[in-house]
PDB file of C-alpha atoms in Angstrom:
ATOM      1  CA  UNK A 102      39.635   7.422 -31.885  1.00 40.00           C
ATOM      2  CA  UNK A 103      44.230   8.344 -32.486  1.00 45.00           C
ATOM      3  CA  UNK A 104      47.271   6.868 -34.265  1.00 47.00           C
ATOM      4  CA  UNK A 105      48.471   5.121 -31.407  1.00 47.00           C
ATOM      5  CA  UNK A 106      44.688   2.970 -30.140  1.00 54.00           C
ATOM      6  CA  UNK A 107      42.269   1.558 -30.944  1.00 59.00           C
ATOM      7  CA  UNK A 108      38.813   2.533 -30.100  1.00 68.00           C
ATOM      8  CA  UNK A 109      36.206  -0.855 -28.549  1.00 69.00           C
ATOM      9  CA  UNK A 110      34.028  -1.685 -31.583  1.00 79.00           C
ATOM     10  CA  UNK A 111      38.049  -2.005 -33.238  1.00 79.00           C
ATOM     11  CA  UNK A 112      39.039  -3.840 -30.485  1.00 81.00           C
ATOM     12  CA  UNK A 113      35.877  -6.205 -30.218  1.00 86.00           C
ATOM     13  CA  UNK A 114      35.193  -6.800 -34.969  1.00 89.00           C
ATOM     14  CA  UNK A 115      39.793  -7.690 -33.550  1.00 89.00           C
ATOM     15  CA  UNK A 116      39.007 -10.563 -31.529  1.00 92.00           C
ATOM     16  CA  UNK A 117      35.763 -11.658 -33.029  1.00 94.00           C
ATOM     17  CA  UNK A 118      38.027 -11.956 -36.419  1.00 94.00           C
ATOM     18  CA  UNK A 119      41.311 -13.695 -33.582  1.00 95.00           C
ATOM     19  CA  UNK A 120      37.556 -16.488 -32.011  1.00 96.00           C
ATOM     20  CA  UNK A 121      36.591 -16.580 -36.092  1.00 95.00           C
ATOM     21  CA  UNK A 122      39.943 -17.780 -37.748  1.00 95.00           C
ATOM     22  CA  UNK A 123      41.844 -19.463 -34.836  1.00 95.00           C
ATOM     23  CA  UNK A 124      41.107 -23.580 -34.340  1.00 95.00           C
ATOM     24  CA  UNK A 125      39.822 -24.179 -30.823  1.00 95.00           C
ATOM     25  CA  UNK A 126      39.469 -20.485 -30.327  1.00 97.00           C
ATOM     26  CA  UNK A 127      35.999 -20.051 -28.288  1.00 96.00           C
ATOM     27  CA  UNK A 128      36.270 -16.810 -26.397  1.00 96.00           C
ATOM     28  CA  UNK A 129      38.479 -13.556 -25.861  1.00 96.00           C
ATOM     29  CA  UNK A 130      38.487 -11.082 -23.837  1.00 95.00           C
ATOM     30  CA  UNK A 131      40.831  -7.702 -23.675  1.00 90.00           C
ATOM     31  CA  UNK A 132      40.563  -6.469 -19.961  1.00 90.00           C
ATOM     32  CA  UNK A 133      42.328  -2.577 -18.400  1.00 85.00           C
ATOM     33  CA  UNK A 134      44.937  -4.654 -15.910  1.00 82.00           C
ATOM     34  CA  UNK A 135      42.686  -2.262 -13.507  1.00 83.00           C
ATOM     35  CA  UNK A 136      39.789  -5.147 -14.634  1.00 89.00           C
ATOM     36  CA  UNK A 137      37.590  -3.401 -17.037  1.00 88.00           C
ATOM     37  CA  UNK A 138      36.965  -4.872 -19.868  1.00 91.00           C
ATOM     38  CA  UNK A 139      37.492  -2.921 -22.586  1.00 87.00           C
ATOM     39  CA  UNK A 140      36.599  -5.226 -25.684  1.00 89.00           C
ATOM     40  CA  UNK A 141      35.106  -8.827 -25.365  1.00 93.00           C
ATOM     41  CA  UNK A 142      32.610 -11.445 -26.860  1.00 95.00           C
ATOM     42  CA  UNK A 143      30.560 -12.485 -25.174  1.00 94.00           C
ATOM     43  CA  UNK A 144      26.728 -11.355 -25.645  1.00 92.00           C
ATOM     44  CA  UNK A 145      26.168 -10.663 -21.597  1.00 95.00           C
ATOM     45  CA  UNK A 146      27.656  -6.986 -20.140  1.00 94.00           C
ATOM     46  CA  UNK A 147      27.476  -9.046 -16.714  1.00 96.00           C
ATOM     47  CA  UNK A 148      29.395 -11.553 -18.129  1.00 96.00           C
ATOM     48  CA  UNK A 149      31.672  -9.577 -20.623  1.00 95.00           C
ATOM     49  CA  UNK A 150      32.280  -7.496 -16.579  1.00 96.00           C
ATOM     50  CA  UNK A 151      33.572 -10.666 -14.785  1.00 96.00           C
ATOM     51  CA  UNK A 152      35.847 -12.349 -17.224  1.00 95.00           C
ATOM     52  CA  UNK A 153      37.763  -9.642 -17.681  1.00 95.00           C
ATOM     53  CA  UNK A 154      37.964  -9.295 -13.536  1.00 95.00           C
ATOM     54  CA  UNK A 155      38.774 -13.065 -13.003  1.00 95.00           C
ATOM     55  CA  UNK A 156      41.446 -12.735 -16.701  1.00 94.00           C
ATOM     56  CA  UNK A 157      42.913  -9.922 -14.492  1.00 91.00           C
ATOM     57  CA  UNK A 158      43.173 -11.155 -11.401  1.00 92.00           C
ATOM     58  CA  UNK A 159      44.228 -14.540 -12.592  1.00 92.00           C
ATOM     59  CA  UNK A 160      47.067 -11.988 -14.006  1.00 89.00           C
ATOM     60  CA  UNK A 161      48.077 -10.030 -10.596  1.00 86.00           C
ATOM     61  CA  UNK A 162      48.355 -13.124  -9.009  1.00 86.00           C
ATOM     62  CA  UNK A 163      51.350 -15.243 -11.683  1.00 84.00           C
ATOM     63  CA  UNK A 164      52.849 -12.017 -11.858  1.00 79.00           C
ATOM     64  CA  UNK A 165      53.442 -11.699  -7.936  1.00 80.00           C
ATOM     65  CA  UNK A 166      54.242 -15.181  -7.948  1.00 83.00           C
ATOM     66  CA  UNK A 167      56.960 -14.319  -9.135  1.00 79.00           C
ATOM     67  CA  UNK A 168      57.829 -11.422  -6.803  1.00 79.00           C
ATOM     68  CA  UNK A 169      57.473 -13.572  -3.802  1.00 83.00           C
ATOM     69  CA  UNK A 170      60.044 -16.002  -6.274  1.00 86.00           C
ATOM     70  CA  UNK A 171      62.550 -12.951  -6.610  1.00 85.00           C
ATOM     71  CA  UNK A 172      61.863 -12.688 -10.165  1.00 81.00           C
ATOM     72  CA  UNK A 173      61.306  -8.665 -10.886  1.00 75.00           C
ATOM     73  CA  UNK A 174      60.435  -9.494 -14.230  1.00 72.00           C
ATOM     74  CA  UNK A 175      56.917  -9.039 -14.359  1.00 67.00           C
ATOM     75  CA  UNK A 176      55.146 -12.054 -15.348  1.00 70.00           C
ATOM     76  CA  UNK A 177      53.788 -12.580 -19.348  1.00 78.00           C
ATOM     77  CA  UNK A 178      51.184 -15.014 -19.015  1.00 85.00           C
ATOM     78  CA  UNK A 179      49.294 -17.474 -17.160  1.00 89.00           C
ATOM     79  CA  UNK A 180      46.796 -21.102 -18.777  1.00 92.00           C
ATOM     80  CA  UNK A 181      44.660 -22.750 -16.537  1.00 92.00           C
ATOM     81  CA  UNK A 182      42.601 -26.381 -17.429  1.00 92.00           C
ATOM     82  CA  UNK A 183      39.412 -26.613 -16.264  1.00 94.00           C
ATOM     83  CA  UNK A 184      37.578 -29.434 -15.388  1.00 90.00           C
ATOM     84  CA  UNK A 185      36.054 -30.475 -19.009  1.00 94.00           C
ATOM     85  CA  UNK A 186      39.660 -30.184 -20.097  1.00 92.00           C
ATOM     86  CA  UNK A 187      38.774 -26.455 -21.800  1.00 95.00           C
ATOM     87  CA  UNK A 188      41.556 -24.225 -21.147  1.00 95.00           C
ATOM     88  CA  UNK A 189      41.781 -20.227 -20.696  1.00 95.00           C
ATOM     89  CA  UNK A 190      45.285 -18.511 -21.589  1.00 95.00           C
ATOM     90  CA  UNK A 191      45.565 -14.824 -20.167  1.00 94.00           C
ATOM     91  CA  UNK A 192      48.687 -13.155 -21.703  1.00 91.00           C
ATOM     92  CA  UNK A 193      49.747  -9.638 -21.394  1.00 86.00           C
ATOM     93  CA  UNK A 194      49.415  -6.950 -24.238  1.00 83.00           C
ATOM     94  CA  UNK A 195      49.527  -3.578 -24.714  1.00 68.00           C
ATOM     95  CA  UNK A 196      52.090  -1.349 -23.270  1.00 60.00           C
ATOM     96  CA  UNK A 197      51.979   0.662 -19.772  1.00 53.00           C
ATOM     97  CA  UNK A 198      52.227   0.281 -16.330  1.00 45.00           C
ATOM     98  CA  UNK A 199      50.276  -1.583 -14.104  1.00 46.00           C
ATOM     99  CA  UNK A 200      47.528   0.097 -11.955  1.00 44.00           C
ATOM    100  CA  UNK A 201      49.956  -0.421  -8.234  1.00 43.00           C
ATOM    101  CA  UNK A 202      52.885   1.453  -9.788  1.00 48.00           C
ATOM    102  CA  UNK A 203      50.559   4.907 -11.801  1.00 46.00           C
ATOM    103  CA  UNK A 204      51.592   7.838 -10.316  1.00 48.00           C
ATOM    104  CA  UNK A 205      50.766  11.265 -11.388  1.00 48.00           C
ATOM    105  CA  UNK A 206      54.750  11.446 -12.069  1.00 50.00           C
ATOM    106  CA  UNK A 207      53.752   7.877 -15.235  1.00 45.00           C
ATOM    107  CA  UNK A 208      49.227   8.338 -15.294  1.00 46.00           C
ATOM    108  CA  UNK A 209      50.294   8.344 -19.481  1.00 48.00           C
ATOM    109  CA  UNK A 210      49.199   4.641 -19.391  1.00 49.00           C
ATOM    110  CA  UNK A 211      47.795   1.253 -18.258  1.00 59.00           C
ATOM    111  CA  UNK A 212      48.687  -2.109 -19.561  1.00 73.00           C
ATOM    112  CA  UNK A 213      46.311  -5.012 -20.722  1.00 83.00           C
ATOM    113  CA  UNK A 214      45.486  -8.594 -21.360  1.00 89.00           C
ATOM    114  CA  UNK A 215      44.277 -10.424 -23.587  1.00 93.00           C
ATOM    115  CA  UNK A 216      42.112 -14.051 -22.427  1.00 96.00           C
ATOM    116  CA  UNK A 217      41.633 -16.970 -24.195  1.00 97.00           C
ATOM    117  CA  UNK A 218      39.033 -19.224 -23.477  1.00 96.00           C
ATOM    118  CA  UNK A 219      38.979 -22.406 -25.740  1.00 97.00           C
ATOM    119  CA  UNK A 220      36.907 -25.878 -25.781  1.00 95.00           C
ATOM    120  CA  UNK A 221      38.728 -28.442 -24.259  1.00 93.00           C
ATOM    121  CA  UNK A 222      40.364 -30.059 -28.466  1.00 91.00           C
ATOM    122  CA  UNK A 223      42.385 -27.223 -28.836  1.00 94.00           C
ATOM    123  CA  UNK A 224      46.064 -27.254 -29.310  1.00 94.00           C
ATOM    124  CA  UNK A 225      47.322 -25.104 -26.783  1.00 94.00           C
ATOM    125  CA  UNK A 226      50.461 -25.099 -28.735  1.00 94.00           C
ATOM    126  CA  UNK A 227      48.547 -23.339 -31.597  1.00 95.00           C
ATOM    127  CA  UNK A 228      46.525 -21.656 -29.556  1.00 95.00           C
ATOM    128  CA  UNK A 229      49.074 -19.541 -27.235  1.00 93.00           C
ATOM    129  CA  UNK A 230      50.823 -18.923 -31.009  1.00 94.00           C
ATOM    130  CA  UNK A 231      47.998 -17.477 -32.137  1.00 95.00           C
ATOM    131  CA  UNK A 232      47.826 -15.659 -30.067  1.00 93.00           C
ATOM    132  CA  UNK A 233      50.200 -14.039 -28.935  1.00 89.00           C
ATOM    133  CA  UNK A 234      51.011 -13.619 -32.788  1.00 90.00           C
ATOM    134  CA  UNK A 235      47.448 -11.613 -32.415  1.00 90.00           C
ATOM    135  CA  UNK A 236      48.748  -9.887 -29.603  1.00 87.00           C
ATOM    136  CA  UNK A 237      52.127  -8.895 -30.908  1.00 83.00           C
ATOM    137  CA  UNK A 238      50.304  -7.743 -34.375  1.00 83.00           C
ATOM    138  CA  UNK A 239      47.749  -5.427 -32.222  1.00 79.00           C
ATOM    139  CA  UNK A 240      50.496  -4.062 -28.569  1.00 70.00           C
ATOM    140  CA  UNK A 241      51.674  -1.129 -29.348  1.00 63.00           C
ATOM    141  CA  UNK A 242      48.377   0.410 -30.562  1.00 63.00           C
ATOM    142  CA  UNK A 243      46.395  -0.961 -27.473  1.00 66.00           C
ATOM    143  CA  UNK A 244      47.222   2.070 -25.103  1.00 58.00           C
ATOM    144  CA  UNK A 245      44.527   2.488 -22.295  1.00 55.00           C
ATOM    145  CA  UNK A 246      44.416   5.537 -20.187  1.00 56.00           C
ATOM    146  CA  UNK A 247      44.731   5.200 -16.949  1.00 53.00           C
ATOM    147  CA  UNK A 248      42.637   6.266 -14.057  1.00 55.00           C
ATOM    148  CA  UNK A 249      44.381   7.809 -11.284  1.00 56.00           C
ATOM    149  CA  UNK A 250      42.022   9.235  -8.227  1.00 58.00           C
ATOM    150  CA  UNK A 251      43.465  11.456  -6.247  1.00 57.00           C
TER     151      UNK A 251
END
């Protein structure tokens, strides 16, 4: 591990700690922008992969809606309220380029997203604030090597 990277085990421990200390948060996932789970509090591997892919997909959809409206800056977060009143919050985390903008010249890193699932009684403002503080505290260390295919 270099000084600018966390291992999956470290990210996993940080997620478990975040979930355990943030009121209303039940699960969390870090996913690379190309949809791979980097760390997740879910135990089932298929669920981890599915949540990472869905989280990334929702984040990309939000970013592309900005393009449609003429907003050049990428989307930063999205929130979905589920049928039982629980929430899923997804926000950008870490540095890098989205995978569709990675080229041979920029194939250093890609970014990632944080997905947070809450219970129905969670305070959205408190959870959003805690999640943003969490991301800001470790974002410089979230470096994901880009996968460039030839």
